[in-house]
Amino acid sequence: MNRKEKEAYWSAKIDEYQNSGLALSEWCETAEVAVHNMKYWLRKPSPVNHSVLQETSWVSCVVEESIENSISLKVNHVDIEVTSGYDETLLLQVIRTLRQI
């Protein structure tokens, strides 16, 4: 068996194992594959080991600076934190609603 045939064979075995849902030792026993051979091919950094080929993806995130100017209010056992730039109308509506509770 040449190198490409060997890689194709083990690639198929790795796919079978990963899709089986079995533990490695269980799968190897049912597939009649030596555990040490399977472990070798799973660790081998090549196209045969699909888990090594996982594509990296990047995610952007925005980190907001903490707002230093804030005030805490307590209305009817409810704590409210108000920061600079708040919507005054919304705050008044929230307070009115809390008073009715």
N, CA and C of each residue as an Amber inpcrd file, in Angstrom:
protein
   303
   0.8560000  -1.1750000   0.0000000   0.0000000   0.0000000   0.0000000
   0.9030000   1.2410000   0.0000000   0.7010000   2.1460000  -0.9660000
   1.5150000   3.3570000  -0.9960000   0.9780000   4.3880000   0.0010000
   1.6890000   5.5010000   0.1140000   1.3470000   6.5090000   1.1200000
  -0.0650000   7.0610000   0.9300000  -0.4420000   7.3740000  -0.3000000
  -1.7840000   7.9350000  -0.5390000  -2.8780000   6.9200000  -0.2160000
  -2.6510000   5.6810000  -0.5500000  -3.6370000   4.6480000  -0.2300000
  -3.7650000   4.4710000   1.2810000  -2.6230000   4.5040000   1.9670000
  -2.6200000   4.3680000   3.4210000  -3.3700000   5.5330000   4.0680000
  -3.1220000   6.7540000   3.5740000  -3.8170000   7.9220000   4.1120000
  -5.3150000   7.8420000   3.8450000  -5.7060000   7.3760000   2.6800000
  -7.1240000   7.2360000   2.3540000  -7.7740000   6.1820000   3.2550000
  -7.0750000   5.0760000   3.4900000  -7.5870000   4.0220000   4.3530000
  -7.8130000   4.5500000   5.7600000  -6.7870000   5.2140000   6.3170000
  -6.9000000   5.6950000   7.6920000  -7.8560000   6.8760000   7.8070000
  -7.9780000   7.6490000   6.7500000  -8.9470000   8.7390000   6.7480000
 -10.3590000   8.1820000   6.8810000 -10.6230000   7.1050000   6.1550000
 -11.9310000   6.4620000   6.2370000 -12.1520000   5.8810000   7.6290000
 -11.1120000   5.2590000   8.2030000 -11.2300000   4.6900000   9.5520000
 -11.5010000   5.7790000  10.5870000 -10.8240000   6.9020000  10.4650000
 -11.0320000   8.0130000  11.4000000 -12.4570000   8.5330000  11.2860000
 -12.9520000   8.6700000  10.0540000 -14.3460000   9.1070000   9.8600000
 -15.3220000   8.1270000  10.5090000 -15.0830000   6.8380000  10.3010000
 -15.9510000   5.8170000  10.9000000 -15.9500000   5.9440000  12.4180000
 -14.7590000   6.0680000  12.9960000 -14.6470000   6.1790000  14.4550000
 -15.3530000   7.4270000  14.9650000 -15.0950000   8.5880000  14.3490000
 -15.6750000   9.8410000  14.8220000 -17.1870000   9.8720000  14.6720000
 -17.7250000   9.1810000  13.6990000 -19.1730000   9.1440000  13.4980000
 -19.8630000   8.0410000  14.3010000 -19.0730000   7.1630000  14.9160000
 -19.6510000   6.0270000  15.6240000 -20.2460000   6.3910000  16.9800000
 -19.6800000   7.3980000  17.6350000 -20.1310000   7.7450000  18.9680000
 -19.5980000   6.8160000  20.0450000 -18.7310000   5.8870000  19.6750000
 -18.1580000   4.9380000  20.6250000 -16.8540000   5.4650000  21.2000000
 -16.4860000   4.9140000  22.3400000 -15.1670000   5.1970000  22.9030000
 -14.1360000   4.5570000  21.9800000 -12.9210000   5.0890000  21.9800000
 -11.8810000   4.6050000  21.0720000 -11.6520000   3.1060000  21.2300000
 -11.5110000   2.6450000  22.4610000 -11.2380000   1.2180000  22.6790000
 -12.3960000   0.3450000  22.1790000 -13.6320000   0.7880000  22.3920000
 -14.7970000   0.0320000  21.9190000 -14.8270000  -0.0290000  20.3960000
 -14.5920000   1.1290000  19.7750000 -14.6300000   1.1600000  18.3160000
 -13.5370000   0.2890000  17.7250000 -12.3350000   0.3900000  18.2770000
 -11.2130000  -0.3990000  17.7660000 -11.5010000  -1.8930000  17.8690000
 -12.1370000  -2.3090000  18.9520000 -12.4650000  -3.7280000  19.1240000
 -13.4640000  -4.1820000  18.0690000 -14.5120000  -3.3870000  17.8450000
 -15.5300000  -3.7790000  16.8610000 -15.0090000  -3.6810000  15.4320000
 -14.1140000  -2.7340000  15.1630000 -13.5780000  -2.5500000  13.8100000
 -12.3370000  -3.3990000  13.5610000 -11.8970000  -4.1090000  14.6170000
 -10.6980000  -4.9450000  14.5240000  -9.4810000  -4.1380000  14.0850000
  -9.3040000  -3.0130000  14.7550000  -8.1610000  -2.1250000  14.5140000
  -7.3890000  -2.0220000  15.8180000  -6.0580000  -2.1070000  15.7410000
  -5.2320000  -1.9800000  16.9380000  -5.3380000  -0.5530000  17.4840000
  -5.5640000  -0.4430000  18.7920000  -5.7330000   0.8670000  19.4300000
  -4.5140000   1.7470000  19.2070000  -3.3150000   1.1610000  19.3360000
  -2.1050000   1.9810000  19.1740000  -1.9690000   2.5230000  17.7550000
  -2.4210000   1.7500000  16.7370000  -2.3950000   2.2560000  15.3530000
  -3.3600000   3.4210000  15.1760000  -4.5480000   3.2620000  15.7430000
  -5.5560000   4.3200000  15.6220000  -5.0800000   5.5860000  16.3190000
  -4.5070000   5.4480000  17.5180000  -3.9940000   6.6160000  18.2350000
  -2.9100000   7.3180000  17.4270000  -2.0570000   6.5490000  16.7730000
  -0.9960000   7.1330000  15.9450000  -1.6160000   8.0050000  14.8430000
  -2.6020000   7.4520000  14.1310000  -3.1870000   8.1920000  13.0180000
  -4.0410000   9.3720000  13.4810000  -4.6090000   9.2620000  14.6690000
  -5.3620000  10.3980000  15.2060000  -4.4430000  11.5520000  15.5860000
  -3.2320000  11.2320000  16.0540000  -2.2760000  12.2830000  16.4450000
  -1.4650000  12.8100000  15.2740000  -1.3820000  12.0580000  14.2170000
  -0.5390000  12.4140000  13.0720000  -1.0100000  13.7380000  12.4610000
  -0.1180000  14.7400000  12.4230000  -0.5110000  16.0330000  11.8280000
  -0.4950000  15.9560000  10.3010000  -1.5960000  15.5040000   9.7470000
  -1.7120000  15.3730000   8.2970000  -3.1740000  15.4910000   7.9130000
  -3.4720000  15.4720000   6.6190000  -4.8660000  15.5340000   6.1950000
  -5.7070000  14.3760000   6.7400000  -5.0580000  13.3070000   7.1940000
  -5.7860000  12.1720000   7.7340000  -6.4810000  12.5480000   9.0300000
  -5.8230000  13.3380000   9.8490000  -6.4010000  13.7340000  11.1290000
  -7.2560000  14.9680000  10.9150000  -8.5520000  14.7800000  10.7960000
  -9.4750000  15.8820000  10.4870000  -9.5610000  16.9080000  11.6010000
  -9.3630000  16.4990000  12.8440000  -9.4950000  17.4520000  13.9500000
  -8.3880000  18.4990000  13.9130000  -7.2500000  18.1850000  13.3020000
  -6.1590000  19.1490000  13.2010000  -6.4860000  20.2190000  12.1720000
  -7.3570000  19.8970000  11.2230000  -7.6460000  20.8060000  10.1180000
  -8.7780000  21.7830000  10.3950000  -9.2150000  21.8800000  11.6360000
 -10.2920000  22.7980000  11.9410000  -9.8840000  24.2230000  11.5810000
 -10.7670000  24.8970000  10.8960000 -10.4960000  26.2500000  10.4450000
 -10.6350000  27.2320000  11.6040000  -9.7060000  28.1620000  11.6650000
  -9.7550000  29.1810000  12.7020000 -10.6440000  30.3160000  12.2260000
 -11.5110000  30.7720000  13.0910000 -12.3310000  31.9190000  12.7430000
 -12.1410000  32.9820000  13.8180000 -12.2360000  34.2150000  13.4150000
 -12.0250000  35.3370000  14.3160000 -13.3360000  36.0690000  14.5280000
 -13.5200000  36.5450000  15.7160000 -14.7230000  37.2870000  16.0600000
 -14.2920000  38.6330000  16.6080000 -14.9150000  39.6820000  16.1170000
 -14.5740000  40.9990000  16.6440000 -15.4650000  41.3090000  17.8400000
 -14.9490000  42.0700000  18.7470000 -15.7450000  42.4820000  19.8970000
 -15.3830000  43.9160000  20.2540000 -16.3310000  44.5860000  20.8540000
 -16.1340000  45.9720000  21.2650000 -16.1130000  45.9940000  22.7900000
 -15.0830000  46.5980000  23.3330000 -14.9780000  46.7160000  24.7820000
 -15.3120000  48.1510000  25.1400000 -16.3650000  48.2980000  25.9130000
 -16.7800000  49.6370000  26.3100000 -16.0770000  50.0110000  27.6030000
 -15.6940000  51.2620000  27.6880000 -15.0650000  51.7380000  28.9100000
 -16.1210000  51.8840000  29.9970000 -15.7170000  51.6390000  31.2210000
 -16.6730000  51.7830000  32.3110000 -17.0330000  53.2610000  32.4860000
 -18.2680000  53.4890000  32.8410000 -18.7590000  54.8510000  33.0280000
 -18.5690000  55.2120000  34.4920000 -17.8500000  56.2680000  34.7300000
 -17.5310000  56.6490000  36.0980000 -18.6820000  57.3810000  36.7760000
 -19.4600000  58.1530000  36.0400000 -20.5510000  58.9230000  36.6150000
 -21.8140000  58.0850000  36.6510000 -22.1910000  57.6480000  37.8320000
 -23.4300000  56.8940000  37.9650000 -24.0260000  57.1600000  39.3430000
 -25.3040000  56.8580000  39.4500000 -26.0140000  57.0290000  40.7140000
 -26.9270000  55.8250000  40.9000000 -27.0710000  55.3820000  42.1270000
 -27.9590000  54.2590000  42.4280000 -29.2000000  54.7720000  43.1350000
 -30.3520000  54.2800000  42.6950000 -31.6260000  54.6580000  43.2880000
 -32.2940000  53.3990000  43.8440000 -33.0660000  53.5870000  44.9110000
 -33.8490000  52.4740000  45.4450000 -35.2910000  52.9370000  45.5270000
 -36.1510000  52.2550000  44.7510000 -37.5590000  52.5980000  44.7150000
 -38.3450000  51.3150000  44.9810000 -39.0940000  51.3050000  46.1070000
 -39.9030000  50.1320000  46.4620000 -39.1060000  48.8250000  46.3900000
 -37.9860000  48.7840000  47.0420000 -37.1380000  47.5990000  47.1260000
 -36.5270000  47.1850000  45.7860000 -36.4480000  48.0840000  44.8610000
 -35.8200000  47.8160000  43.5680000 -34.6350000  48.7660000  43.4210000
 -33.4760000  48.2240000  43.1460000 -32.2840000  49.0500000  42.9380000
 -32.1480000  49.3810000  41.4610000 -31.8910000  50.6390000  41.1680000
 -31.7230000  51.1170000  39.7990000 -30.4020000  51.8610000  39.7390000
 -29.5980000  51.5470000  38.7450000 -28.3560000  52.2830000  38.5470000
 -28.5250000  53.1550000  37.3170000 -28.2960000  54.4400000  37.4930000
 -28.4450000  55.4060000  36.4070000 -27.0550000  55.9310000  36.0650000
 -26.7160000  55.8650000  34.8010000 -25.4040000  56.3330000  34.3520000
 -25.5650000  57.6030000  33.5270000 -24.4690000  58.2850000  33.3020000
 -24.5340000  59.5170000  32.5090000 -25.0300000  59.1850000  31.1030000
 -25.8030000  60.0730000  30.5410000 -26.3560000  59.8720000  29.2140000
 -27.6660000  59.1030000  29.2290000 -28.2980000  58.9720000  30.4020000
 -29.5520000  58.2250000  30.5060000 -30.6890000  58.9850000  29.8420000
 -31.7560000  58.2490000  29.5280000 -32.9610000  58.8130000  28.9440000
 -33.8780000  59.2350000  30.0920000 -34.0250000  60.5450000  30.3140000
 -34.7790000  61.0690000  31.4440000 -36.2410000  60.6280000  31.4030000
 -36.8440000  60.6390000  30.2540000 -38.2510000  60.2450000  30.1220000
 -38.4360000  58.7800000  30.5120000 -37.5400000  57.9480000  30.0600000
 -37.6160000  56.5280000  30.3850000 -37.4580000  56.3110000  31.8910000
 -36.5150000  57.0100000  32.5130000 -36.3060000  56.8680000  33.9500000
 -37.5590000  57.2760000  34.7240000 -38.1720000  58.3790000  34.3340000
 -39.3980000  58.8370000  35.0050000 -40.5220000  57.8100000  34.8550000
 -40.6480000  57.2100000  33.6810000 -41.6650000  56.1880000  33.4600000
 -41.4080000  54.9610000  34.3400000 -40.1580000  54.5660000  34.4700000
 -39.8070000  53.4130000  35.2980000 -40.1320000  53.7030000  36.7610000
 -39.7720000  54.9000000  37.2370000 -40.0390000  55.2640000  38.6350000
 -41.5420000  55.2960000  38.9040000 -42.3230000  55.8870000  37.9910000
 -43.7770000  55.9290000  38.1630000 -44.3570000  54.5070000  38.2270000
 -43.8660000  53.6570000  37.3760000 -44.3560000  52.2690000  37.3600000
 -44.0000000  51.5710000  38.6570000 -42.8000000  51.7760000  39.1650000
 -42.3690000  51.1340000  40.4130000 -43.1440000  51.6370000  41.6140000
 -43.5370000  52.9000000  41.5930000 -44.3240000  53.4570000  42.7190000
 -45.6900000  52.7900000  42.8230000 -46.2230000  52.3670000  41.6730000
 -47.5420000  51.7480000  41.6550000 -47.5280000  50.3230000  42.1270000
 -46.3770000  49.7280000  42.1850000 -46.2730000  48.3130000  42.5990000
 -46.3830000  48.1910000  44.1030000
